[in-house]
CSV table of C-alpha atoms and ligand atoms in Angstrom, one decimal:
chain,number,residue,atom,x,y,z
A,1,MET,CA,47.8,45.8,50.6
A,2,SER,CA,46.3,44.1,47.5
A,3,ASP,CA,44.6,46.1,44.7
A,4,PRO,CA,40.8,46.4,45.3
A,5,SER,CA,38.9,44.3,42.7
A,6,PRO,CA,37.7,46.4,39.7
A,7,PRO,CA,34.1,47.7,39.9
A,8,PRO,CA,31.6,45.3,38.3
A,9,TYR,CA,29.4,46.4,35.4
A,10,ALA,CA,26.6,48.5,36.8
A,11,GLY,CA,24.3,49.0,33.7
A,12,PRO,CA,20.9,47.6,32.9
A,13,GLU,CA,20.3,43.9,32.3
A,14,ARG,CA,19.5,42.7,28.8
A,15,VAL,CA,18.9,39.3,27.3
A,16,LEU,CA,20.3,38.6,23.8
A,17,SER,CA,20.5,35.6,21.6
A,18,GLY,CA,20.2,34.5,17.9
A,19,ILE,CA,19.8,31.6,15.6
A,20,GLN,CA,21.6,31.2,12.3
A,21,ALA,CA,19.6,31.6,9.0
A,22,SER,CA,21.2,28.4,7.7
A,23,GLY,CA,18.3,26.1,7.2
A,24,ALA,CA,15.3,24.5,8.8
A,25,LEU,CA,15.1,24.6,12.6
A,26,HIS,CA,14.9,21.4,14.6
A,27,LEU,CA,13.9,20.1,18.0
A,28,GLY,CA,17.3,20.9,19.4
A,29,ASN,CA,17.0,24.6,18.4
A,30,TYR,CA,13.5,24.6,19.8
A,31,LEU,CA,14.2,23.1,23.2
A,32,GLY,CA,17.7,24.5,23.6
A,33,ALA,CA,17.0,28.0,22.4
A,34,LEU,CA,13.5,29.1,21.2
A,35,ARG,CA,11.6,27.8,24.3
A,36,ARG,CA,14.2,29.4,26.5
A,37,PHE,CA,13.8,32.8,24.7
A,38,VAL,CA,10.1,32.7,25.3
A,39,ALA,CA,10.4,31.8,29.0
A,40,LEU,CA,12.8,34.7,29.5
A,41,GLN,CA,10.6,37.1,27.6
A,42,ASN,CA,7.6,36.1,29.7
A,43,GLN,CA,9.3,36.5,33.0
A,44,ALA,CA,7.4,39.3,34.8
A,45,GLY,CA,9.5,42.3,35.1
A,46,GLY,CA,12.4,40.6,33.4
A,47,PRO,CA,15.0,42.4,31.3
A,48,PRO,CA,14.3,43.4,27.6
A,49,CYS,CA,15.1,40.7,25.1
A,50,PHE,CA,16.9,41.1,21.8
A,51,LEU,CA,16.6,38.1,19.4
A,52,PHE,CA,18.2,38.3,16.1
A,53,VAL,CA,18.4,36.2,12.9
A,54,ALA,CA,22.1,35.5,12.4
A,55,ASP,CA,22.5,36.0,8.7
A,56,LEU,CA,26.1,37.2,9.0
A,57,HIS,CA,26.9,34.0,10.8
A,58,ALA,CA,25.1,31.9,8.3
A,59,ILE,CA,27.4,33.0,5.4
A,60,THR,CA,30.4,31.6,7.2
A,61,VAL,CA,29.5,28.6,5.1
A,62,TRP,CA,28.0,28.9,1.6
A,63,GLN,CA,24.4,30.0,1.5
A,64,ASP,CA,22.5,30.3,-1.7
A,65,PRO,CA,21.7,34.0,-2.1
A,66,ALA,CA,18.4,33.2,-3.6
A,67,ARG,CA,17.4,31.4,-0.4
A,68,LEU,CA,19.0,33.5,2.3
A,69,LYS,CA,16.2,36.1,2.5
A,70,ASP,CA,13.6,33.3,2.9
A,71,GLN,CA,15.7,31.5,5.5
A,72,THR,CA,15.9,34.7,7.4
A,73,ARG,CA,12.1,35.0,7.3
A,74,GLU,CA,11.8,31.4,8.3
A,75,ILE,CA,13.7,31.9,11.5
A,76,ALA,CA,11.7,35.1,12.3
A,77,ALA,CA,8.5,33.1,11.7
A,78,ALA,CA,9.8,30.4,14.1
A,79,TYR,CA,10.4,33.1,16.7
A,80,LEU,CA,6.9,34.5,16.4
A,81,ALA,CA,5.3,31.0,16.2
A,82,SER,CA,7.1,29.9,19.4
A,83,GLY,CA,5.6,32.8,21.3
A,84,LEU,CA,8.0,35.7,21.0
A,85,ASP,CA,6.0,38.9,21.0
A,86,PRO,CA,7.4,41.8,18.9
A,87,ALA,CA,5.9,44.3,21.3
A,88,ARG,CA,8.0,42.9,24.1
A,89,SER,CA,11.1,41.4,22.3
A,90,THR,CA,13.2,43.1,19.6
A,91,ILE,CA,13.4,40.7,16.6
A,92,PHE,CA,15.7,41.7,13.8
A,93,PRO,CA,18.2,40.5,11.1
A,94,GLN,CA,21.8,40.8,12.3
A,95,SER,CA,23.0,42.3,9.0
A,96,ALA,CA,20.5,45.2,9.4
A,97,VAL,CA,22.5,46.5,12.3
A,98,PRO,CA,26.0,47.5,11.1
A,99,ALA,CA,27.2,47.9,14.7
A,100,HIS,CA,27.6,44.1,14.9
A,101,ALA,CA,30.2,43.9,12.1
A,102,GLU,CA,32.0,47.1,13.2
A,103,LEU,CA,32.4,45.9,16.8
A,104,ALA,CA,33.5,42.5,15.5
A,105,TRP,CA,36.4,44.1,13.7
A,106,ILE,CA,37.5,45.9,16.9
A,107,PHE,CA,37.2,42.6,18.8
A,108,ASN,CA,39.3,40.8,16.2
A,109,CYS,CA,42.0,43.1,17.3
A,110,VAL,CA,41.3,42.4,21.0
A,111,ALA,CA,41.0,38.6,20.9
A,112,ARG,CA,44.1,36.4,20.6
A,113,LEU,CA,44.8,33.8,18.0
A,114,GLY,CA,45.5,31.2,20.8
A,115,TRP,CA,42.0,31.8,22.2
A,116,LEU,CA,40.4,31.0,18.8
A,117,ASP,CA,42.6,28.0,18.2
A,118,ARG,CA,41.0,26.4,21.2
A,119,MET,CA,37.4,26.7,19.9
A,120,THR,CA,36.0,23.1,19.4
A,121,GLN,CA,33.1,24.2,17.2
A,122,PHE,CA,35.5,25.4,14.5
A,123,LYS,CA,37.4,22.1,14.7
A,124,GLU,CA,34.1,20.2,14.3
A,125,LYS,CA,32.8,22.4,11.5
A,126,SER,CA,36.0,22.7,9.5
A,127,GLY,CA,36.7,18.9,9.8
A,128,LYS,CA,39.6,17.7,7.7
A,129,HIS,CA,39.5,20.7,5.4
A,130,LYS,CA,40.6,23.5,7.7
A,131,GLU,CA,42.5,25.4,5.0
A,132,ARG,CA,39.4,25.5,2.8
A,133,SER,CA,37.2,26.9,5.5
A,134,SER,CA,36.2,30.6,5.3
A,135,VAL,CA,38.1,33.0,7.6
A,136,GLY,CA,34.6,34.0,8.8
A,137,LEU,CA,34.1,30.5,10.2
A,138,TYR,CA,37.3,30.8,12.2
A,139,THR,CA,36.4,34.3,13.6
A,140,TYR,CA,32.7,33.3,14.1
A,141,PRO,CA,33.0,33.5,18.0
A,142,VAL,CA,34.4,37.0,17.8
A,143,LEU,CA,31.4,38.1,15.8
A,144,GLN,CA,29.3,36.4,18.5
A,145,ALA,CA,31.0,38.4,21.2
A,146,ALA,CA,30.2,41.6,19.2
A,147,ASP,CA,26.5,40.5,18.8
A,148,ILE,CA,26.2,40.3,22.6
A,149,LEU,CA,28.4,43.2,23.7
A,150,ALA,CA,27.0,45.7,21.1
A,151,TYR,CA,23.9,45.7,23.4
A,152,LYS,CA,25.9,45.2,26.6
A,153,ALA,CA,23.7,42.1,27.1
A,154,THR,CA,24.0,40.5,30.5
A,155,HIS,CA,22.2,37.2,29.9
A,156,VAL,CA,22.5,34.9,26.8
A,157,PRO,CA,20.2,31.9,26.5
A,158,VAL,CA,21.9,29.2,24.4
A,159,GLY,CA,22.3,25.4,24.1
A,160,GLU,CA,25.2,23.7,25.8
A,161,ASP,CA,27.3,23.7,22.5
A,162,GLN,CA,27.7,27.5,22.8
A,163,LYS,CA,29.2,27.5,26.3
A,164,GLN,CA,32.8,27.8,25.1
A,165,HIS,CA,31.9,30.7,22.8
A,166,LEU,CA,30.3,32.5,25.8
A,167,GLU,CA,33.5,32.0,27.8
A,168,LEU,CA,35.4,33.7,24.9
A,169,THR,CA,32.9,36.6,25.0
A,170,ARG,CA,33.7,37.1,28.6
A,171,ASP,CA,37.4,37.0,27.9
A,172,ILE,CA,37.1,39.6,25.2
A,173,ALA,CA,34.9,41.9,27.4
A,174,GLN,CA,37.4,41.6,30.2
A,175,LYS,CA,40.5,42.2,28.0
A,176,PHE,CA,38.8,45.2,26.4
A,177,ASN,CA,38.0,46.7,29.8
A,178,ASN,CA,41.6,46.1,31.0
A,179,ASP,CA,43.3,47.2,27.8
A,180,PHE,CA,41.5,50.5,27.7
A,181,GLY,CA,41.5,51.1,31.4
A,182,ARG,CA,37.6,50.9,31.7
A,183,PRO,CA,36.9,48.5,34.5
A,184,GLY,CA,33.3,47.3,34.4
A,185,TRP,CA,32.6,49.0,31.1
A,186,PHE,CA,31.4,45.9,29.3
A,187,PRO,CA,29.4,43.4,31.3
A,188,LEU,CA,30.7,39.8,31.6
A,189,PRO,CA,27.6,38.1,30.1
A,190,GLU,CA,26.2,35.0,31.8
A,191,PRO,CA,25.1,32.0,29.6
A,192,VAL,CA,21.6,30.8,30.5
A,193,ILE,CA,21.8,27.1,29.9
A,194,GLN,CA,18.9,25.4,31.7
A,195,GLY,CA,16.5,22.5,31.5
A,196,PRO,CA,16.7,18.8,30.6
A,197,ALA,CA,17.4,19.4,26.9
A,198,THR,CA,20.3,21.8,26.6
A,199,ARG,CA,22.0,19.3,24.3
A,200,VAL,CA,19.5,17.3,22.2
A,201,MET,CA,21.3,14.5,20.4
A,202,SER,CA,20.8,13.0,17.0
A,203,LEU,CA,18.1,10.4,16.7
A,204,ARG,CA,20.6,8.2,14.8
A,205,ASP,CA,23.6,8.6,17.1
A,206,GLY,CA,23.2,9.4,20.8
A,207,LEU,CA,26.8,10.8,20.9
A,208,ALA,CA,26.3,13.4,18.1
A,209,LYS,CA,24.4,16.7,18.5
A,210,MET,CA,21.1,17.1,16.6
A,211,SER,CA,22.1,19.5,13.9
A,212,LYS,CA,20.7,21.3,10.8
A,213,SER,CA,23.7,20.2,8.8
A,214,ASP,CA,23.5,16.4,9.5
A,215,ALA,CA,23.2,14.7,6.1
A,216,SER,CA,20.5,12.4,7.5
A,217,ASP,CA,17.0,14.0,7.8
A,218,LEU,CA,16.1,11.0,10.1
A,219,SER,CA,18.6,12.3,12.6
A,220,ARG,CA,16.4,15.3,13.5
A,221,ILE,CA,12.8,16.4,14.0
A,222,ASN,CA,12.3,19.6,12.0
A,223,LEU,CA,9.8,22.2,13.3
A,224,THR,CA,8.1,21.9,9.9
A,225,ASP,CA,7.7,18.1,10.0
A,226,ASP,CA,4.1,16.8,9.9
A,227,ALA,CA,2.7,14.4,12.5
A,228,ASP,CA,3.4,11.3,10.4
A,229,THR,CA,7.0,12.3,9.7
A,230,ILE,CA,7.6,13.0,13.4
A,231,ALA,CA,6.1,9.7,14.4
A,232,ALA,CA,8.1,7.8,11.8
A,233,LYS,CA,11.4,9.5,12.8
A,234,ILE,CA,10.8,8.6,16.5
A,235,ARG,CA,9.8,5.0,15.6
A,236,LYS,CA,13.1,4.7,13.6
A,237,ALA,CA,15.2,6.4,16.3
A,238,ARG,CA,18.2,4.2,17.3
A,239,THR,CA,17.8,2.6,20.7
A,240,ASP,CA,19.0,-0.5,22.6
A,241,PRO,CA,17.1,-3.6,23.4
A,242,GLU,CA,16.8,-3.0,27.1
A,243,PRO,CA,13.7,-1.7,28.8
A,244,LEU,CA,13.9,1.8,30.3
A,245,PRO,CA,15.6,1.9,33.8
A,246,GLU,CA,13.8,3.0,37.0
A,247,THR,CA,16.3,5.7,37.8
A,248,ALA,CA,18.5,8.2,35.9
A,249,GLU,CA,21.7,6.4,36.9
A,250,GLY,CA,20.6,3.5,34.7
A,251,LEU,CA,20.8,5.8,31.6
A,252,GLU,CA,24.5,6.5,32.0
A,253,SER,CA,25.9,4.2,29.4
A,254,ARG,CA,22.8,4.3,27.2
A,255,PRO,CA,23.2,7.6,25.2
A,256,GLU,CA,20.2,7.0,22.8
A,257,ALA,CA,17.8,6.1,25.7
A,258,ARG,CA,19.1,9.0,27.7
A,259,ASN,CA,18.4,11.4,24.8
A,260,LEU,CA,14.8,10.2,24.2
A,261,VAL,CA,14.1,10.4,27.9
A,262,ALA,CA,15.6,14.0,28.0
A,263,ILE,CA,13.4,15.0,25.0
A,264,TYR,CA,10.3,13.6,26.7
A,265,ALA,CA,11.2,15.4,29.9
A,266,ALA,CA,11.7,18.7,28.2
A,267,LEU,CA,8.5,18.5,26.1
A,268,ALA,CA,6.4,17.5,29.1
A,269,ASP,CA,8.2,20.1,31.3
A,270,ILE,CA,9.0,17.5,34.0
A,271,ASP,CA,12.3,16.1,35.1
A,272,ARG,CA,13.9,12.8,33.9
A,273,ALA,CA,13.2,11.1,37.2
A,274,GLU,CA,9.5,11.7,36.6
A,275,VAL,CA,9.7,10.3,33.1
A,276,LEU,CA,11.4,7.1,34.5
A,277,ARG,CA,8.8,6.9,37.3
A,278,ARG,CA,6.2,6.7,34.5
A,279,PHE,CA,8.0,4.5,32.0
A,280,GLY,CA,10.7,2.7,34.0
A,281,GLY,CA,10.6,-1.1,33.2
A,282,GLN,CA,8.8,-0.5,29.9
A,283,GLY,CA,10.3,-1.2,26.5
A,284,PHE,CA,10.7,1.3,23.6
A,285,GLY,CA,7.6,-0.3,22.0
A,286,VAL,CA,5.6,1.6,24.7
A,287,PHE,CA,7.8,4.6,25.2
A,288,LYS,CA,8.3,5.6,21.6
A,289,PRO,CA,4.6,6.0,20.7
A,290,ALA,CA,4.1,8.0,23.9
A,291,LEU,CA,7.0,10.3,22.9
A,292,ALA,CA,5.7,10.6,19.4
A,293,GLU,CA,2.3,11.6,20.6
A,294,LEU,CA,3.8,14.2,23.0
A,295,ALA,CA,6.1,15.6,20.3
A,296,VAL,CA,3.3,16.0,17.8
A,297,GLU,CA,1.0,17.6,20.3
A,298,GLN,CA,3.7,20.1,21.4
A,299,LEU,CA,5.0,21.0,18.0
A,300,ARG,CA,1.8,21.2,16.1
A,301,PRO,CA,0.8,24.7,17.3
A,302,VAL,CA,4.3,25.9,16.5
A,303,SER,CA,4.4,24.4,13.0
A,304,GLU,CA,0.9,25.6,12.2
A,305,ALA,CA,1.7,29.2,13.4
A,306,MET,CA,4.9,29.1,11.4
A,307,ARG,CA,3.0,28.2,8.2
A,308,ARG,CA,0.6,31.1,8.9
A,309,TYR,CA,3.5,33.5,9.2
A,310,LEU,CA,5.3,32.2,6.2
A,311,ALA,CA,2.1,32.7,4.2
A,312,ASP,CA,2.3,36.4,5.1
A,313,PRO,CA,6.0,37.5,4.5
A,314,ALA,CA,5.0,41.1,4.5
A,315,GLU,CA,4.0,40.8,8.2
A,316,VAL,CA,7.3,39.1,9.0
A,317,ASP,CA,9.2,41.8,7.1
A,318,ARG,CA,7.3,44.5,9.1
A,319,VAL,CA,8.4,42.9,12.4
A,320,LEU,CA,12.1,42.6,11.2
A,321,LYS,CA,12.2,46.2,10.0
A,322,ALA,CA,10.7,47.6,13.2
A,323,GLY,CA,13.0,45.4,15.2
A,324,ALA,CA,16.1,46.6,13.3
A,325,LEU,CA,15.3,50.2,14.0
A,326,ARG,CA,14.9,49.4,17.8
A,327,ALA,CA,18.1,47.4,17.8
A,328,ARG,CA,20.1,50.1,16.1
A,329,ALA,CA,18.9,52.7,18.6
A,330,VAL,CA,20.5,50.6,21.4
A,331,ALA,CA,23.6,49.3,19.7
A,332,GLU,CA,24.8,52.3,17.7
A,333,PRO,CA,25.4,54.6,20.7
A,334,ILE,CA,27.3,51.8,22.5
A,335,VAL,CA,29.5,51.1,19.5
A,336,ASP,CA,30.0,54.8,19.0
A,337,GLU,CA,31.4,55.0,22.5
A,338,VAL,CA,33.6,52.0,21.9
A,339,LYS,CA,35.1,53.9,18.9
A,340,ALA,CA,35.8,56.9,21.0
A,341,ILE,CA,37.4,54.7,23.7
A,342,VAL,CA,39.6,53.1,21.0
A,343,GLY,CA,40.7,56.5,19.9
A,344,PHE,CA,39.2,56.7,16.4
A,345,TRP,CA,38.9,60.1,14.8
A,346,ARG,CA,35.4,61.3,15.5
A,347,GLY,CA,35.2,64.5,13.4
A,348,SER,CA,35.3,68.0,14.8
A,349,GLY,CA,33.5,68.8,18.1
A,350,ASP,CA,34.3,65.6,19.9
A,351,GLY,CA,37.1,67.1,21.9
A,352,GLY,CA,39.5,64.5,20.4
B,1,AQP,N1,21.1,19.8,19.4
B,1,AQP,C1,20.9,20.9,20.1
B,1,AQP,N2,20.4,20.9,21.4
B,1,AQP,C2,20.2,22.0,22.1
B,1,AQP,N3,20.4,23.3,21.6
B,1,AQP,C3,20.9,23.4,20.4
B,1,AQP,N4,21.1,24.4,19.6
B,1,AQP,C4,21.6,24.0,18.4
B,1,AQP,N5,21.6,22.6,18.3
B,1,AQP,C5,21.1,22.2,19.6
B,1,AQP,C6,21.0,25.8,20.0
B,1,AQP,O1,20.2,26.5,19.1
B,1,AQP,C7,20.7,27.8,19.0
B,1,AQP,C8,20.9,28.2,17.6
B,1,AQP,O2,21.8,27.4,16.9
B,1,AQP,P1,22.4,27.9,15.6
B,1,AQP,O3,21.5,27.7,14.5
B,1,AQP,O4,22.8,29.3,15.7
B,1,AQP,O5,23.7,27.2,15.4
B,1,AQP,P2,24.1,25.7,15.7
B,1,AQP,O6,24.3,25.5,17.1
B,1,AQP,O7,25.3,25.5,14.8
B,1,AQP,O8,22.9,24.8,15.2
B,1,AQP,P3,22.9,23.5,14.3
B,1,AQP,O9,21.6,23.0,14.2
B,1,AQP,O10,24.0,22.6,14.9
B,1,AQP,O11,23.3,24.1,12.9
B,1,AQP,P4,24.5,23.6,12.0
B,1,AQP,O12,24.2,22.2,11.6
B,1,AQP,O13,24.3,24.6,10.8
B,1,AQP,O14,25.8,23.8,12.7
B,1,AQP,C9,21.9,27.9,19.8
B,1,AQP,O15,21.6,28.5,21.1
B,1,AQP,C10,22.4,26.5,20.0
B,1,AQP,O16,23.0,26.3,21.2
């Protein structure tokens, strides 16, 4: 007779995600992450949401210490401006909850080098100068696993680029459960990757991801860009000379056109087929101004609210501080239990 399968995780559901405090947020972060966070928060009766500002992750590449605090507030302001409500979602800076770094160390000893060697994001970010990258950049996905599992989070809304890291998190959770004979102790978290814009591409190159670190500001729409800048960036976006096709199959070998159509679909909350029903057969001379108008209309309330929050850093700090206390209250007992499972000395009275 074969072994019965191990019992699955039976604890409560929790949503968790984060954004690095490494610079201005762009449309890709908004559509791929922020808007998804808000949708999950607003689900009636949905699980509690933990949304952090990833400052520990940010320092895997150099960050100016004089700017990091403000960058942290900027991400928190973007969370609030996008519609996250601190009464319903726990918003906090990663470094204010020591459990993340503690669990990351334990997971460094669970994860295997071969697993990390396969991570494509490290290869992309370290480029030709792997030896000069920080060790933190290499072990970044292990810290990400700790971020998630310190809360026993079950659902993780992210963009497509984070899918591989989520698979690693599941591998680490599974190996921990196996190694320590605790089947089902950690959940195997599910990525939540949904919608037409899970991978927004650069406006200058339809094959490259829209990214904070792209040298060209024309490649991305920043959440803080004003209406004229947004319109100018869309006008200058790289395209091809053909009119838009009538159906989505016609976008297959046209990455730039596909990207702009996906952005329109996500902003208008319709599918790509509907965008092509409206604009199929029309040139970019018609489509780009319509896209610019939509982008300005959708982003204006977010950028205006962001400016209001940034003008009141004390309010943002209050949210972060209260969030850190709530996050600690959940993560610390979980990581304390992990330490006991690993066999660390717990002082007298723990029976160990
Ligand atoms: N282009 C994108 N399309 C859809 N989603 C995206 N995300 C990032 N870029 C896109 C999602 O945003 C969340 C936060 O990302 P992050 O700041 O933590 O890290 P990142 O993925 O490294 O973002 P960038 O902009 O590419 O930063 P740099 O240039 O610093 O590396 C994640 O859920 C991510 O999937």
